[in-house]
Structures are given as C-alpha cells and as structure tokens.
Amino acid sequence: AAGEVWDGDVDIDGVRVVSGDLTIKPGTTVRLHPASSVVIKGRLIAAGGKGRPVRFVPAEQGRGPWGAVVLAGRGADGSVLSDCEMRGGSGLRHGMVEYSAMLSIHDVKGVRIEGCTFADNHEVDDMVHAVYSGITVKDSEFLRARADALDLDYVHGSVIGSRFYDSGNDALDLMSSSVAVLGSSMHRSGDKGLSVGEGTEVFVWNTSFEGNA
C-alpha cells in the first residue's frame, strides 16, 4: 500500500491513528492541538530538507500541551526522522498502553533519528522514550527536557554526535540496553548526564559531561 502522505500544514485534533505507512514531506508543519496525538503503526518517513524541517509543534500557544507521536509495533520497522523539530508535547494513554514521552517508540527495529531537535516537553517523565527497540540517534539535540531527555529500555542502539542541554533529570537514561555513545555531550542535567541502569552494557567514547548534578 502506498500509505498516507502529509504535506504543507497538517492539523491534528484528537488521536489520529495511521495504520499504514506515513510519509511527511520536507517543510511540513504538523500542528497538534492540546492532548492530540499521532499513533503510527506503519513505517514513518519524516525527512526534512536543508532549511525545510518537518516540524511537530503546538497548534495554539499558551494552551495545554499536545500528547505524543508514537511508533507502535514491528510494522513501523525502518522508520526515519531526519531534519525534524518536535516541541511542546507530553505523552499519551491509548488503549491499554501508556506512552511516557513526546516521541514514544515501542517494539520497533531499525529506527533512525538524524539531525533532529527535541525540546520543551511537558507533564510526563521522558522527552523521547524507546522500549524493546533498535534505534540510532545521530547529530540531534535535546533541549530542556522536563525530566529524562532520552530514555532507552531494552534497546540496542547508538547515540552519535548528539547534544543534551538542561535536562530536568538525566540526559540519557539506559536500562537493560546495549548502547554505544559516541562523540556526544551532556550539559547541565538536573541529575546524571548518563545513567547506566540494570543490565545495561554501554560503550562511551569521545563524549563530554559538563555541569551535570
């Protein structure tokens, strides 16, 4: 199936479930109303271009936060977010599942996040959370997370050339995961720059920690 294509300005009010693949064109702005979310069960390709990011932003300033962008299940394997900006979200309770982050990735392999900025999430614990997944985060920025900026549970993956600033709690929180952290930096975290939790194997190289509590 060709799946859905989003382009231009896209307005999301409520919980939009995309059961197939979703392509979001460069320069698209996804405007999410308070408590609104997108749950994607197919493969997401959200690839901005030079100076034409794909943006996920609040539809209205000064109102409650939007919910979450969710990649759910193996149908979303191979999803890509590149040159994206995501800010002002929170989380989502949907069906029997609680998604604890603005970007939540559950049981998805081969996810690539590159050249993205995540900022200013609200209400829930994590800004970006992946569980039972495989993920590469490259050349991305995490700004002013409410608590943990990037939380990886049961994840095989890597964090490369990425920068974390002013996280409320940990910049990178790992549990039962196997992760390489290369050429990155963690600045002014309210708790730890890197939290290595139960059963985690981590390889850290050429990475700086500055001003973390």
mmCIF file of C-alpha atoms in Angstrom:
data_model
loop_
_atom_site.group_PDB
_atom_site.id
_atom_site.type_symbol
_atom_site.label_atom_id
_atom_site.label_comp_id
_atom_site.label_asym_id
_atom_site.label_seq_id
_atom_site.Cartn_x
_atom_site.Cartn_y
_atom_site.Cartn_z
ATOM 1 C CA ALA A 1 0.000 0.000 0.000
ATOM 2 C CA ALA A 2 1.219 3.493 -0.816
ATOM 3 C CA GLY A 3 0.112 4.776 2.593
ATOM 4 C CA GLU A 4 -0.531 8.382 3.558
ATOM 5 C CA VAL A 5 1.463 11.437 2.505
ATOM 6 C CA TRP A 6 1.374 14.639 4.551
ATOM 7 C CA ASP A 7 2.483 17.950 3.045
ATOM 8 C CA GLY A 8 2.146 21.643 3.884
ATOM 9 C CA ASP A 9 0.216 22.387 7.103
ATOM 10 C CA VAL A 10 -1.394 19.392 8.825
ATOM 11 C CA ASP A 11 -3.818 19.955 11.703
ATOM 12 C CA ILE A 12 -4.236 17.193 14.306
ATOM 13 C CA ASP A 13 -7.163 17.440 16.742
ATOM 14 C CA GLY A 14 -7.687 14.280 18.793
ATOM 15 C CA VAL A 15 -5.833 10.997 18.436
ATOM 16 C CA ARG A 16 -5.033 10.192 14.795
ATOM 17 C CA VAL A 17 -4.139 6.531 14.185
ATOM 18 C CA VAL A 18 -2.227 5.840 10.967
ATOM 19 C CA SER A 19 -2.465 2.108 10.346
ATOM 20 C CA GLY A 20 -0.236 2.037 7.251
ATOM 21 C CA ASP A 21 2.932 3.813 6.180
ATOM 22 C CA LEU A 22 3.247 7.585 6.539
ATOM 23 C CA THR A 23 5.494 9.889 4.521
ATOM 24 C CA ILE A 24 5.844 13.502 5.684
ATOM 25 C CA LYS A 25 7.295 15.807 3.041
ATOM 26 C CA PRO A 26 10.078 18.377 3.694
ATOM 27 C CA GLY A 27 8.804 21.683 5.065
ATOM 28 C CA THR A 28 5.627 20.159 6.509
ATOM 29 C CA THR A 29 4.350 21.572 9.805
ATOM 30 C CA VAL A 30 2.205 19.215 11.885
ATOM 31 C CA ARG A 31 0.156 21.371 14.286
ATOM 32 C CA LEU A 32 -1.159 19.420 17.254
ATOM 33 C CA HIS A 33 -3.991 20.706 19.422
ATOM 34 C CA PRO A 34 -3.936 20.163 23.198
ATOM 35 C CA ALA A 35 -3.939 16.445 24.147
ATOM 36 C CA SER A 36 -3.795 15.466 20.448
ATOM 37 C CA SER A 37 -1.524 12.659 19.269
ATOM 38 C CA VAL A 38 -0.458 10.627 16.249
ATOM 39 C CA VAL A 39 -0.084 6.837 16.572
ATOM 40 C CA ILE A 40 1.735 5.315 13.588
ATOM 41 C CA LYS A 41 1.603 1.555 13.039
ATOM 42 C CA GLY A 42 3.334 1.584 9.667
ATOM 43 C CA ARG A 43 6.714 2.935 8.635
ATOM 44 C CA LEU A 44 7.211 6.653 9.211
ATOM 45 C CA ILE A 45 9.462 8.577 6.823
ATOM 46 C CA ALA A 46 9.639 12.160 8.095
ATOM 47 C CA ALA A 47 12.612 13.595 6.240
ATOM 48 C CA GLY A 48 13.112 17.320 6.119
ATOM 49 C CA GLY A 49 15.484 19.034 3.715
ATOM 50 C CA LYS A 50 18.048 21.765 4.093
ATOM 51 C CA GLY A 51 16.251 24.621 5.827
ATOM 52 C CA ARG A 52 12.950 22.784 5.386
ATOM 53 C CA PRO A 53 12.477 20.763 8.548
ATOM 54 C CA VAL A 54 9.466 18.619 9.332
ATOM 55 C CA ARG A 55 8.004 20.261 12.449
ATOM 56 C CA PHE A 56 5.697 18.909 15.155
ATOM 57 C CA VAL A 57 4.533 21.924 17.167
ATOM 58 C CA PRO A 58 1.617 23.112 19.322
ATOM 59 C CA ALA A 59 -1.312 24.339 17.223
ATOM 60 C CA GLU A 60 -2.023 27.102 19.746
ATOM 61 C CA GLN A 61 0.422 28.800 22.073
ATOM 62 C CA GLY A 62 -0.405 29.117 25.747
ATOM 63 C CA ARG A 63 -2.819 26.183 25.880
ATOM 64 C CA GLY A 64 -2.167 22.721 27.281
ATOM 65 C CA PRO A 65 0.496 20.546 25.654
ATOM 66 C CA TRP A 66 -0.197 18.152 22.833
ATOM 67 C CA GLY A 67 0.240 14.445 23.506
ATOM 68 C CA ALA A 68 2.677 12.154 21.699
ATOM 69 C CA VAL A 69 3.974 10.937 18.373
ATOM 70 C CA VAL A 70 4.033 7.140 18.729
ATOM 71 C CA LEU A 71 5.711 4.488 16.604
ATOM 72 C CA ALA A 72 3.970 1.262 17.598
ATOM 73 C CA GLY A 73 4.915 -2.264 16.584
ATOM 74 C CA ARG A 74 7.024 -4.041 14.010
ATOM 75 C CA GLY A 75 5.030 -2.542 11.137
ATOM 76 C CA ALA A 76 6.965 0.663 11.888
ATOM 77 C CA ASP A 77 10.373 -1.034 11.421
ATOM 78 C CA GLY A 78 12.834 1.108 9.464
ATOM 79 C CA SER A 79 11.182 4.412 10.355
ATOM 80 C CA VAL A 80 13.242 7.565 9.776
ATOM 81 C CA LEU A 81 13.034 11.024 11.324
ATOM 82 C CA SER A 82 15.616 13.358 9.806
ATOM 83 C CA ASP A 83 15.813 17.149 9.973
ATOM 84 C CA CYS A 84 12.784 17.226 12.253
ATOM 85 C CA GLU A 85 11.802 19.527 15.103
ATOM 86 C CA MET A 86 9.477 18.333 17.863
ATOM 87 C CA ARG A 87 8.437 20.509 20.793
ATOM 88 C CA GLY A 88 5.660 21.124 23.252
ATOM 89 C CA GLY A 89 4.289 17.593 23.585
ATOM 90 C CA SER A 90 3.716 15.352 26.598
ATOM 91 C CA GLY A 91 2.559 11.715 26.493
ATOM 92 C CA LEU A 92 -0.472 9.560 25.750
ATOM 93 C CA ARG A 93 -2.645 6.883 27.295
ATOM 94 C CA HIS A 94 -4.103 4.905 24.401
ATOM 95 C CA GLY A 95 -5.918 1.633 24.780
ATOM 96 C CA MET A 96 -4.099 -0.396 27.410
ATOM 97 C CA VAL A 97 -0.760 1.325 26.833
ATOM 98 C CA GLU A 98 0.775 4.350 28.474
ATOM 99 C CA TYR A 99 3.257 6.205 26.264
ATOM 100 C CA SER A 100 5.536 8.140 28.592
ATOM 101 C CA ALA A 101 7.168 10.520 26.123
ATOM 102 C CA MET A 102 6.559 13.156 23.456
ATOM 103 C CA LEU A 103 8.180 10.704 20.975
ATOM 104 C CA SER A 104 7.467 7.119 22.059
ATOM 105 C CA ILE A 105 8.872 4.105 20.197
ATOM 106 C CA HIS A 106 7.542 0.682 21.238
ATOM 107 C CA ASP A 107 8.752 -2.606 19.718
ATOM 108 C CA VAL A 108 10.240 -1.121 16.541
ATOM 109 C CA LYS A 109 13.549 -2.120 14.921
ATOM 110 C CA GLY A 110 15.855 -0.092 12.697
ATOM 111 C CA VAL A 111 14.672 3.379 13.708
ATOM 112 C CA ARG A 112 16.948 6.237 12.583
ATOM 113 C CA ILE A 113 16.756 9.718 14.085
ATOM 114 C CA GLU A 114 19.177 12.169 12.474
ATOM 115 C CA GLY A 115 19.597 15.952 12.610
ATOM 116 C CA CYS A 116 16.527 16.371 14.815
ATOM 117 C CA THR A 117 15.753 18.769 17.669
ATOM 118 C CA PHE A 118 13.540 17.800 20.590
ATOM 119 C CA ALA A 119 12.574 20.499 23.085
ATOM 120 C CA ASP A 120 10.284 21.625 25.892
ATOM 121 C CA ASN A 121 8.129 18.607 26.670
ATOM 122 C CA HIS A 122 5.573 18.705 29.484
ATOM 123 C CA GLU A 123 3.855 16.600 32.146
ATOM 124 C CA VAL A 124 5.392 13.163 31.608
ATOM 125 C CA ASP A 125 8.777 11.711 32.548
ATOM 126 C CA ASP A 126 10.613 11.450 29.240
ATOM 127 C CA MET A 127 11.079 13.606 26.175
ATOM 128 C CA VAL A 128 11.993 10.649 23.906
ATOM 129 C CA HIS A 129 11.454 7.042 25.031
ATOM 130 C CA ALA A 130 12.147 3.757 23.264
ATOM 131 C CA VAL A 131 11.439 0.267 24.620
ATOM 132 C CA TYR A 132 12.081 -3.185 23.057
ATOM 133 C CA SER A 133 13.504 -1.404 20.015
ATOM 134 C CA GLY A 134 16.575 -0.801 17.879
ATOM 135 C CA ILE A 135 17.453 2.848 17.376
ATOM 136 C CA THR A 136 20.229 5.111 16.096
ATOM 137 C CA VAL A 137 20.237 8.763 17.188
ATOM 138 C CA LYS A 138 22.686 10.911 15.250
ATOM 139 C CA ASP A 139 23.569 14.622 15.188
ATOM 140 C CA SER A 140 20.485 15.544 17.204
ATOM 141 C CA GLU A 141 19.737 17.986 20.042
ATOM 142 C CA PHE A 142 17.691 17.525 23.195
ATOM 143 C CA LEU A 143 16.780 20.793 24.920
ATOM 144 C CA ARG A 144 15.133 21.454 28.284
ATOM 145 C CA ALA A 145 13.563 18.040 28.830
ATOM 146 C CA ARG A 146 11.128 18.087 31.736
ATOM 147 C CA ALA A 147 12.862 15.037 33.290
ATOM 148 C CA ASP A 148 14.850 12.487 31.229
ATOM 149 C CA ALA A 149 15.735 13.616 27.705
ATOM 150 C CA LEU A 150 16.315 10.195 26.087
ATOM 151 C CA ASP A 151 15.206 7.054 27.935
ATOM 152 C CA LEU A 152 16.101 3.677 26.407
ATOM 153 C CA ASP A 153 14.762 0.435 27.912
ATOM 154 C CA TYR A 154 15.600 -2.957 26.342
ATOM 155 C CA VAL A 155 17.147 -1.159 23.374
ATOM 156 C CA HIS A 156 20.062 -1.993 21.082
ATOM 157 C CA GLY A 157 21.326 1.221 19.645
ATOM 158 C CA SER A 158 23.705 4.134 19.366
ATOM 159 C CA VAL A 159 23.782 7.832 20.202
ATOM 160 C CA ILE A 160 26.250 9.638 17.925
ATOM 161 C CA GLY A 161 27.247 13.306 17.728
ATOM 162 C CA SER A 162 24.271 14.395 19.784
ATOM 163 C CA ARG A 163 23.943 17.158 22.399
ATOM 164 C CA PHE A 164 21.820 17.314 25.521
ATOM 165 C CA TYR A 165 21.201 20.596 27.371
ATOM 166 C CA ASP A 166 19.355 21.417 30.591
ATOM 167 C CA SER A 167 17.537 18.107 31.116
ATOM 168 C CA GLY A 168 15.436 18.191 34.290
ATOM 169 C CA ASN A 169 16.671 14.744 35.311
ATOM 170 C CA ASP A 170 19.049 12.525 33.262
ATOM 171 C CA ALA A 171 20.212 13.391 29.749
ATOM 172 C CA LEU A 172 20.448 9.714 28.725
ATOM 173 C CA ASP A 173 18.850 7.020 30.885
ATOM 174 C CA LEU A 174 19.590 3.396 29.978
ATOM 175 C CA MET A 175 18.004 0.239 31.368
ATOM 176 C CA SER A 176 18.657 -3.335 30.198
ATOM 177 C CA SER A 177 20.104 -1.924 26.991
ATOM 178 C CA SER A 178 23.202 -2.241 24.821
ATOM 179 C CA VAL A 179 24.207 1.204 23.583
ATOM 180 C CA ALA A 180 27.231 2.989 22.104
ATOM 181 C CA VAL A 181 27.536 6.694 22.955
ATOM 182 C CA LEU A 182 29.984 8.366 20.565
ATOM 183 C CA GLY A 183 31.097 11.976 20.180
ATOM 184 C CA SER A 184 28.214 13.380 22.197
ATOM 185 C CA SER A 185 27.851 15.836 25.081
ATOM 186 C CA MET A 186 25.632 16.175 28.150
ATOM 187 C CA HIS A 187 25.324 19.628 29.723
ATOM 188 C CA ARG A 188 23.690 20.826 32.953
ATOM 189 C CA SER A 189 21.458 17.823 33.652
ATOM 190 C CA GLY A 190 19.410 18.095 36.841
ATOM 191 C CA ASP A 191 20.582 14.585 37.767
ATOM 192 C CA LYS A 192 23.017 12.487 35.684
ATOM 193 C CA GLY A 193 24.441 13.078 32.246
ATOM 194 C CA LEU A 194 24.361 9.308 31.657
ATOM 195 C CA SER A 195 22.505 6.856 33.875
ATOM 196 C CA VAL A 196 23.553 3.246 33.317
ATOM 197 C CA GLY A 197 20.771 1.121 34.784
ATOM 198 C CA GLU A 198 20.169 -2.543 35.439
ATOM 199 C CA GLY A 199 21.689 -4.981 32.964
ATOM 200 C CA THR A 200 23.000 -2.302 30.622
ATOM 201 C CA GLU A 201 26.155 -2.563 28.514
ATOM 202 C CA VAL A 202 27.396 0.826 27.361
ATOM 203 C CA PHE A 203 30.436 1.928 25.372
ATOM 204 C CA VAL A 204 31.200 5.634 25.738
ATOM 205 C CA TRP A 205 33.810 7.286 23.538
ATOM 206 C CA ASN A 206 34.860 10.914 22.958
ATOM 207 C CA THR A 207 31.887 12.199 24.944
ATOM 208 C CA SER A 208 31.881 15.171 27.345
ATOM 209 C CA PHE A 209 29.946 15.759 30.539
ATOM 210 C CA GLU A 210 29.681 19.333 31.778
ATOM 211 C CA GLY A 211 27.812 20.821 34.733
ATOM 212 C CA ASN A 212 25.612 17.819 35.456
ATOM 213 C CA ALA A 213 24.338 17.458 39.020
#
